[in-house]
């Protein structure tokens, strides 16, 4: 059995742009990312973010764009891509690698890794 196949499939999936809605499930949130461009657009620059807190049911909706993952100093290389969204001074980064990182000002308030599922 080829143990490299799952890693190669994951790498190939991350190289393909998000062309339709995908959902990230973390321990605390369900986050749906939806491109706001036509189906034939391969370099979409506008995405919708909709999260639901699993315990409280509270929801948040935003519009954002593709972004580079925030990297702590000394942790290079750090190049996974994702999407960046803002609600006032709070930023939400959703990584293609499954990370949800919420930063308020300069303080990270949430850092959870989840699993992607397509709708």
mmCIF file with all atom_site columns, C-alpha atoms in Angstrom:
data_model
loop_
_atom_site.group_PDB
_atom_site.id
_atom_site.type_symbol
_atom_site.label_atom_id
_atom_site.label_alt_id
_atom_site.label_comp_id
_atom_site.label_asym_id
_atom_site.label_entity_id
_atom_site.label_seq_id
_atom_site.pdbx_PDB_ins_code
_atom_site.Cartn_x
_atom_site.Cartn_y
_atom_site.Cartn_z
_atom_site.occupancy
_atom_site.B_iso_or_equiv
_atom_site.pdbx_formal_charge
_atom_site.auth_seq_id
_atom_site.auth_comp_id
_atom_site.auth_asym_id
_atom_site.auth_atom_id
_atom_site.pdbx_PDB_model_num
ATOM 1   C CA . UNK A 1 1   ? 0.000   0.000  0.000   1.00 0.00 ? 1   UNK A CA 1
ATOM 2   C CA . UNK A 1 2   ? 1.346   3.432  -0.931  1.00 0.00 ? 2   UNK A CA 1
ATOM 3   C CA . UNK A 1 3   ? 1.606   5.548  2.240   1.00 0.00 ? 3   UNK A CA 1
ATOM 4   C CA . UNK A 1 4   ? 2.515   8.620  0.203   1.00 0.00 ? 4   UNK A CA 1
ATOM 5   C CA . UNK A 1 5   ? -0.820  8.693  -1.685  1.00 0.00 ? 5   UNK A CA 1
ATOM 6   C CA . UNK A 1 6   ? -2.843  10.547 1.027   1.00 0.00 ? 6   UNK A CA 1
ATOM 7   C CA . UNK A 1 7   ? -0.168  13.236 1.323   1.00 0.00 ? 7   UNK A CA 1
ATOM 8   C CA . UNK A 1 8   ? -0.003  13.674 -2.445  1.00 0.00 ? 8   UNK A CA 1
ATOM 9   C CA . UNK A 1 9   ? -3.795  13.882 -2.707  1.00 0.00 ? 9   UNK A CA 1
ATOM 10  C CA . UNK A 1 10  ? -3.856  16.550 0.021   1.00 0.00 ? 10  UNK A CA 1
ATOM 11  C CA . UNK A 1 11  ? -1.109  18.560 -1.698  1.00 0.00 ? 11  UNK A CA 1
ATOM 12  C CA . UNK A 1 12  ? -2.966  18.390 -5.021  1.00 0.00 ? 12  UNK A CA 1
ATOM 13  C CA . UNK A 1 13  ? -6.211  19.522 -3.393  1.00 0.00 ? 13  UNK A CA 1
ATOM 14  C CA . UNK A 1 14  ? -4.472  22.527 -1.831  1.00 0.00 ? 14  UNK A CA 1
ATOM 15  C CA . UNK A 1 15  ? -3.089  23.609 -5.213  1.00 0.00 ? 15  UNK A CA 1
ATOM 16  C CA . UNK A 1 16  ? -6.590  23.847 -6.714  1.00 0.00 ? 16  UNK A CA 1
ATOM 17  C CA . UNK A 1 17  ? -8.481  27.087 -6.060  1.00 0.00 ? 17  UNK A CA 1
ATOM 18  C CA . UNK A 1 18  ? -11.755 26.906 -4.133  1.00 0.00 ? 18  UNK A CA 1
ATOM 19  C CA . UNK A 1 19  ? -14.381 26.911 -6.902  1.00 0.00 ? 19  UNK A CA 1
ATOM 20  C CA . UNK A 1 20  ? -17.461 26.150 -4.779  1.00 0.00 ? 20  UNK A CA 1
ATOM 21  C CA . UNK A 1 21  ? -18.508 26.224 -1.134  1.00 0.00 ? 21  UNK A CA 1
ATOM 22  C CA . UNK A 1 22  ? -16.484 24.178 1.349   1.00 0.00 ? 22  UNK A CA 1
ATOM 23  C CA . UNK A 1 23  ? -17.029 23.693 5.066   1.00 0.00 ? 23  UNK A CA 1
ATOM 24  C CA . UNK A 1 24  ? -14.391 23.555 7.775   1.00 0.00 ? 24  UNK A CA 1
ATOM 25  C CA . UNK A 1 25  ? -15.352 21.739 10.991  1.00 0.00 ? 25  UNK A CA 1
ATOM 26  C CA . UNK A 1 26  ? -13.254 22.609 14.037  1.00 0.00 ? 26  UNK A CA 1
ATOM 27  C CA . UNK A 1 27  ? -13.885 21.666 17.652  1.00 0.00 ? 27  UNK A CA 1
ATOM 28  C CA . UNK A 1 28  ? -15.764 24.927 18.302  1.00 0.00 ? 28  UNK A CA 1
ATOM 29  C CA . UNK A 1 29  ? -16.963 26.198 14.902  1.00 0.00 ? 29  UNK A CA 1
ATOM 30  C CA . UNK A 1 30  ? -18.415 25.194 11.590  1.00 0.00 ? 30  UNK A CA 1
ATOM 31  C CA . UNK A 1 31  ? -17.124 27.637 8.959   1.00 0.00 ? 31  UNK A CA 1
ATOM 32  C CA . UNK A 1 32  ? -18.382 27.808 5.389   1.00 0.00 ? 32  UNK A CA 1
ATOM 33  C CA . UNK A 1 33  ? -16.229 29.519 2.757   1.00 0.00 ? 33  UNK A CA 1
ATOM 34  C CA . UNK A 1 34  ? -17.961 30.380 -0.520  1.00 0.00 ? 34  UNK A CA 1
ATOM 35  C CA . UNK A 1 35  ? -16.384 32.071 -3.562  1.00 0.00 ? 35  UNK A CA 1
ATOM 36  C CA . UNK A 1 36  ? -18.384 35.083 -4.724  1.00 0.00 ? 36  UNK A CA 1
ATOM 37  C CA . UNK A 1 37  ? -17.228 34.805 -8.351  1.00 0.00 ? 37  UNK A CA 1
ATOM 38  C CA . UNK A 1 38  ? -18.740 32.961 -11.277 1.00 0.00 ? 38  UNK A CA 1
ATOM 39  C CA . UNK A 1 39  ? -18.087 29.257 -11.734 1.00 0.00 ? 39  UNK A CA 1
ATOM 40  C CA . UNK A 1 40  ? -15.633 29.831 -14.566 1.00 0.00 ? 40  UNK A CA 1
ATOM 41  C CA . UNK A 1 41  ? -13.449 32.274 -12.628 1.00 0.00 ? 41  UNK A CA 1
ATOM 42  C CA . UNK A 1 42  ? -10.283 30.506 -11.441 1.00 0.00 ? 42  UNK A CA 1
ATOM 43  C CA . UNK A 1 43  ? -8.663  33.439 -9.604  1.00 0.00 ? 43  UNK A CA 1
ATOM 44  C CA . UNK A 1 44  ? -11.549 34.605 -7.425  1.00 0.00 ? 44  UNK A CA 1
ATOM 45  C CA . UNK A 1 45  ? -10.637 37.498 -5.124  1.00 0.00 ? 45  UNK A CA 1
ATOM 46  C CA . UNK A 1 46  ? -13.814 37.693 -3.012  1.00 0.00 ? 46  UNK A CA 1
ATOM 47  C CA . UNK A 1 47  ? -15.141 35.056 -0.615  1.00 0.00 ? 47  UNK A CA 1
ATOM 48  C CA . UNK A 1 48  ? -17.991 34.808 1.890   1.00 0.00 ? 48  UNK A CA 1
ATOM 49  C CA . UNK A 1 49  ? -17.356 33.539 5.425   1.00 0.00 ? 49  UNK A CA 1
ATOM 50  C CA . UNK A 1 50  ? -20.196 32.149 7.531   1.00 0.00 ? 50  UNK A CA 1
ATOM 51  C CA . UNK A 1 51  ? -19.468 30.557 10.896  1.00 0.00 ? 51  UNK A CA 1
ATOM 52  C CA . UNK A 1 52  ? -21.667 28.937 13.500  1.00 0.00 ? 52  UNK A CA 1
ATOM 53  C CA . UNK A 1 53  ? -20.501 28.406 17.084  1.00 0.00 ? 53  UNK A CA 1
ATOM 54  C CA . UNK A 1 54  ? -21.301 24.767 17.844  1.00 0.00 ? 54  UNK A CA 1
ATOM 55  C CA . UNK A 1 55  ? -22.276 25.314 21.490  1.00 0.00 ? 55  UNK A CA 1
ATOM 56  C CA . UNK A 1 56  ? -24.172 28.617 21.368  1.00 0.00 ? 56  UNK A CA 1
ATOM 57  C CA . UNK A 1 57  ? -25.430 28.610 17.779  1.00 0.00 ? 57  UNK A CA 1
ATOM 58  C CA . UNK A 1 58  ? -24.251 32.212 17.294  1.00 0.00 ? 58  UNK A CA 1
ATOM 59  C CA . UNK A 1 59  ? -23.372 33.108 13.727  1.00 0.00 ? 59  UNK A CA 1
ATOM 60  C CA . UNK A 1 60  ? -21.072 35.552 11.969  1.00 0.00 ? 60  UNK A CA 1
ATOM 61  C CA . UNK A 1 61  ? -21.004 36.471 8.266   1.00 0.00 ? 61  UNK A CA 1
ATOM 62  C CA . UNK A 1 62  ? -18.253 38.416 6.486   1.00 0.00 ? 62  UNK A CA 1
ATOM 63  C CA . UNK A 1 63  ? -16.699 38.943 3.080   1.00 0.00 ? 63  UNK A CA 1
ATOM 64  C CA . UNK A 1 64  ? -12.945 38.655 2.587   1.00 0.00 ? 64  UNK A CA 1
ATOM 65  C CA . UNK A 1 65  ? -10.176 37.703 0.210   1.00 0.00 ? 65  UNK A CA 1
ATOM 66  C CA . UNK A 1 66  ? -7.386  35.165 -0.311  1.00 0.00 ? 66  UNK A CA 1
ATOM 67  C CA . UNK A 1 67  ? -4.461  35.660 2.067   1.00 0.00 ? 67  UNK A CA 1
ATOM 68  C CA . UNK A 1 68  ? -1.162  34.346 3.388   1.00 0.00 ? 68  UNK A CA 1
ATOM 69  C CA . UNK A 1 69  ? -1.182  32.602 6.751   1.00 0.00 ? 69  UNK A CA 1
ATOM 70  C CA . UNK A 1 70  ? 0.085   34.711 9.655   1.00 0.00 ? 70  UNK A CA 1
ATOM 71  C CA . UNK A 1 71  ? 3.389   33.245 10.817  1.00 0.00 ? 71  UNK A CA 1
ATOM 72  C CA . UNK A 1 72  ? 4.985   33.670 14.240  1.00 0.00 ? 72  UNK A CA 1
ATOM 73  C CA . UNK A 1 73  ? 8.597   34.921 14.070  1.00 0.00 ? 73  UNK A CA 1
ATOM 74  C CA . UNK A 1 74  ? 11.101  32.097 13.705  1.00 0.00 ? 74  UNK A CA 1
ATOM 75  C CA . UNK A 1 75  ? 8.586   29.647 12.202  1.00 0.00 ? 75  UNK A CA 1
ATOM 76  C CA . UNK A 1 76  ? 9.605   30.012 8.560   1.00 0.00 ? 76  UNK A CA 1
ATOM 77  C CA . UNK A 1 77  ? 8.793   28.738 6.058   1.00 0.00 ? 77  UNK A CA 1
ATOM 78  C CA . UNK A 1 78  ? 5.110   29.425 6.547   1.00 0.00 ? 78  UNK A CA 1
ATOM 79  C CA . UNK A 1 79  ? 3.407   29.560 3.210   1.00 0.00 ? 79  UNK A CA 1
ATOM 80  C CA . UNK A 1 80  ? 0.030   27.795 3.384   1.00 0.00 ? 80  UNK A CA 1
ATOM 81  C CA . UNK A 1 81  ? -2.627  29.942 1.804   1.00 0.00 ? 81  UNK A CA 1
ATOM 82  C CA . UNK A 1 82  ? -6.133  30.608 2.962   1.00 0.00 ? 82  UNK A CA 1
ATOM 83  C CA . UNK A 1 83  ? -8.661  33.378 3.309   1.00 0.00 ? 83  UNK A CA 1
ATOM 84  C CA . UNK A 1 84  ? -8.673  36.520 5.474   1.00 0.00 ? 84  UNK A CA 1
ATOM 85  C CA . UNK A 1 85  ? -11.773 38.166 6.922   1.00 0.00 ? 85  UNK A CA 1
ATOM 86  C CA . UNK A 1 86  ? -12.239 41.153 9.250   1.00 0.00 ? 86  UNK A CA 1
ATOM 87  C CA . UNK A 1 87  ? -14.893 42.111 11.797  1.00 0.00 ? 87  UNK A CA 1
ATOM 88  C CA . UNK A 1 88  ? -13.731 45.443 13.241  1.00 0.00 ? 88  UNK A CA 1
ATOM 89  C CA . UNK A 1 89  ? -10.287 44.906 14.779  1.00 0.00 ? 89  UNK A CA 1
ATOM 90  C CA . UNK A 1 90  ? -10.754 41.118 14.832  1.00 0.00 ? 90  UNK A CA 1
ATOM 91  C CA . UNK A 1 91  ? -9.268  39.120 11.950  1.00 0.00 ? 91  UNK A CA 1
ATOM 92  C CA . UNK A 1 92  ? -10.239 35.605 10.963  1.00 0.00 ? 92  UNK A CA 1
ATOM 93  C CA . UNK A 1 93  ? -7.815  33.508 8.940   1.00 0.00 ? 93  UNK A CA 1
ATOM 94  C CA . UNK A 1 94  ? -9.088  30.230 7.482   1.00 0.00 ? 94  UNK A CA 1
ATOM 95  C CA . UNK A 1 95  ? -6.247  28.133 6.102   1.00 0.00 ? 95  UNK A CA 1
ATOM 96  C CA . UNK A 1 96  ? -6.441  25.667 3.269   1.00 0.00 ? 96  UNK A CA 1
ATOM 97  C CA . UNK A 1 97  ? -4.650  23.357 5.700   1.00 0.00 ? 97  UNK A CA 1
ATOM 98  C CA . UNK A 1 98  ? -7.655  23.476 8.061   1.00 0.00 ? 98  UNK A CA 1
ATOM 99  C CA . UNK A 1 99  ? -6.528  26.109 10.573  1.00 0.00 ? 99  UNK A CA 1
ATOM 100 C CA . UNK A 1 100 ? -8.953  28.709 11.932  1.00 0.00 ? 100 UNK A CA 1
ATOM 101 C CA . UNK A 1 101 ? -6.976  31.524 13.547  1.00 0.00 ? 101 UNK A CA 1
ATOM 102 C CA . UNK A 1 102 ? -8.795  34.439 15.192  1.00 0.00 ? 102 UNK A CA 1
ATOM 103 C CA . UNK A 1 103 ? -6.762  37.485 16.201  1.00 0.00 ? 103 UNK A CA 1
ATOM 104 C CA . UNK A 1 104 ? -8.082  40.493 18.104  1.00 0.00 ? 104 UNK A CA 1
ATOM 105 C CA . UNK A 1 105 ? -5.640  43.365 17.782  1.00 0.00 ? 105 UNK A CA 1
ATOM 106 C CA . UNK A 1 106 ? -2.268  41.673 18.225  1.00 0.00 ? 106 UNK A CA 1
ATOM 107 C CA . UNK A 1 107 ? -3.549  38.799 20.418  1.00 0.00 ? 107 UNK A CA 1
ATOM 108 C CA . UNK A 1 108 ? -4.520  35.390 19.027  1.00 0.00 ? 108 UNK A CA 1
ATOM 109 C CA . UNK A 1 109 ? -7.806  34.451 20.712  1.00 0.00 ? 109 UNK A CA 1
ATOM 110 C CA . UNK A 1 110 ? -8.514  31.177 18.907  1.00 0.00 ? 110 UNK A CA 1
ATOM 111 C CA . UNK A 1 111 ? -6.349  28.683 17.056  1.00 0.00 ? 111 UNK A CA 1
ATOM 112 C CA . UNK A 1 112 ? -8.058  25.445 16.056  1.00 0.00 ? 112 UNK A CA 1
ATOM 113 C CA . UNK A 1 113 ? -7.408  22.942 13.309  1.00 0.00 ? 113 UNK A CA 1
ATOM 114 C CA . UNK A 1 114 ? -10.334 21.245 11.667  1.00 0.00 ? 114 UNK A CA 1
ATOM 115 C CA . UNK A 1 115 ? -11.220 19.073 8.717   1.00 0.00 ? 115 UNK A CA 1
ATOM 116 C CA . UNK A 1 116 ? -12.586 20.224 5.356   1.00 0.00 ? 116 UNK A CA 1
ATOM 117 C CA . UNK A 1 117 ? -15.668 18.729 3.786   1.00 0.00 ? 117 UNK A CA 1
ATOM 118 C CA . UNK A 1 118 ? -17.177 19.793 0.486   1.00 0.00 ? 118 UNK A CA 1
ATOM 119 C CA . UNK A 1 119 ? -20.871 20.427 0.081   1.00 0.00 ? 119 UNK A CA 1
#
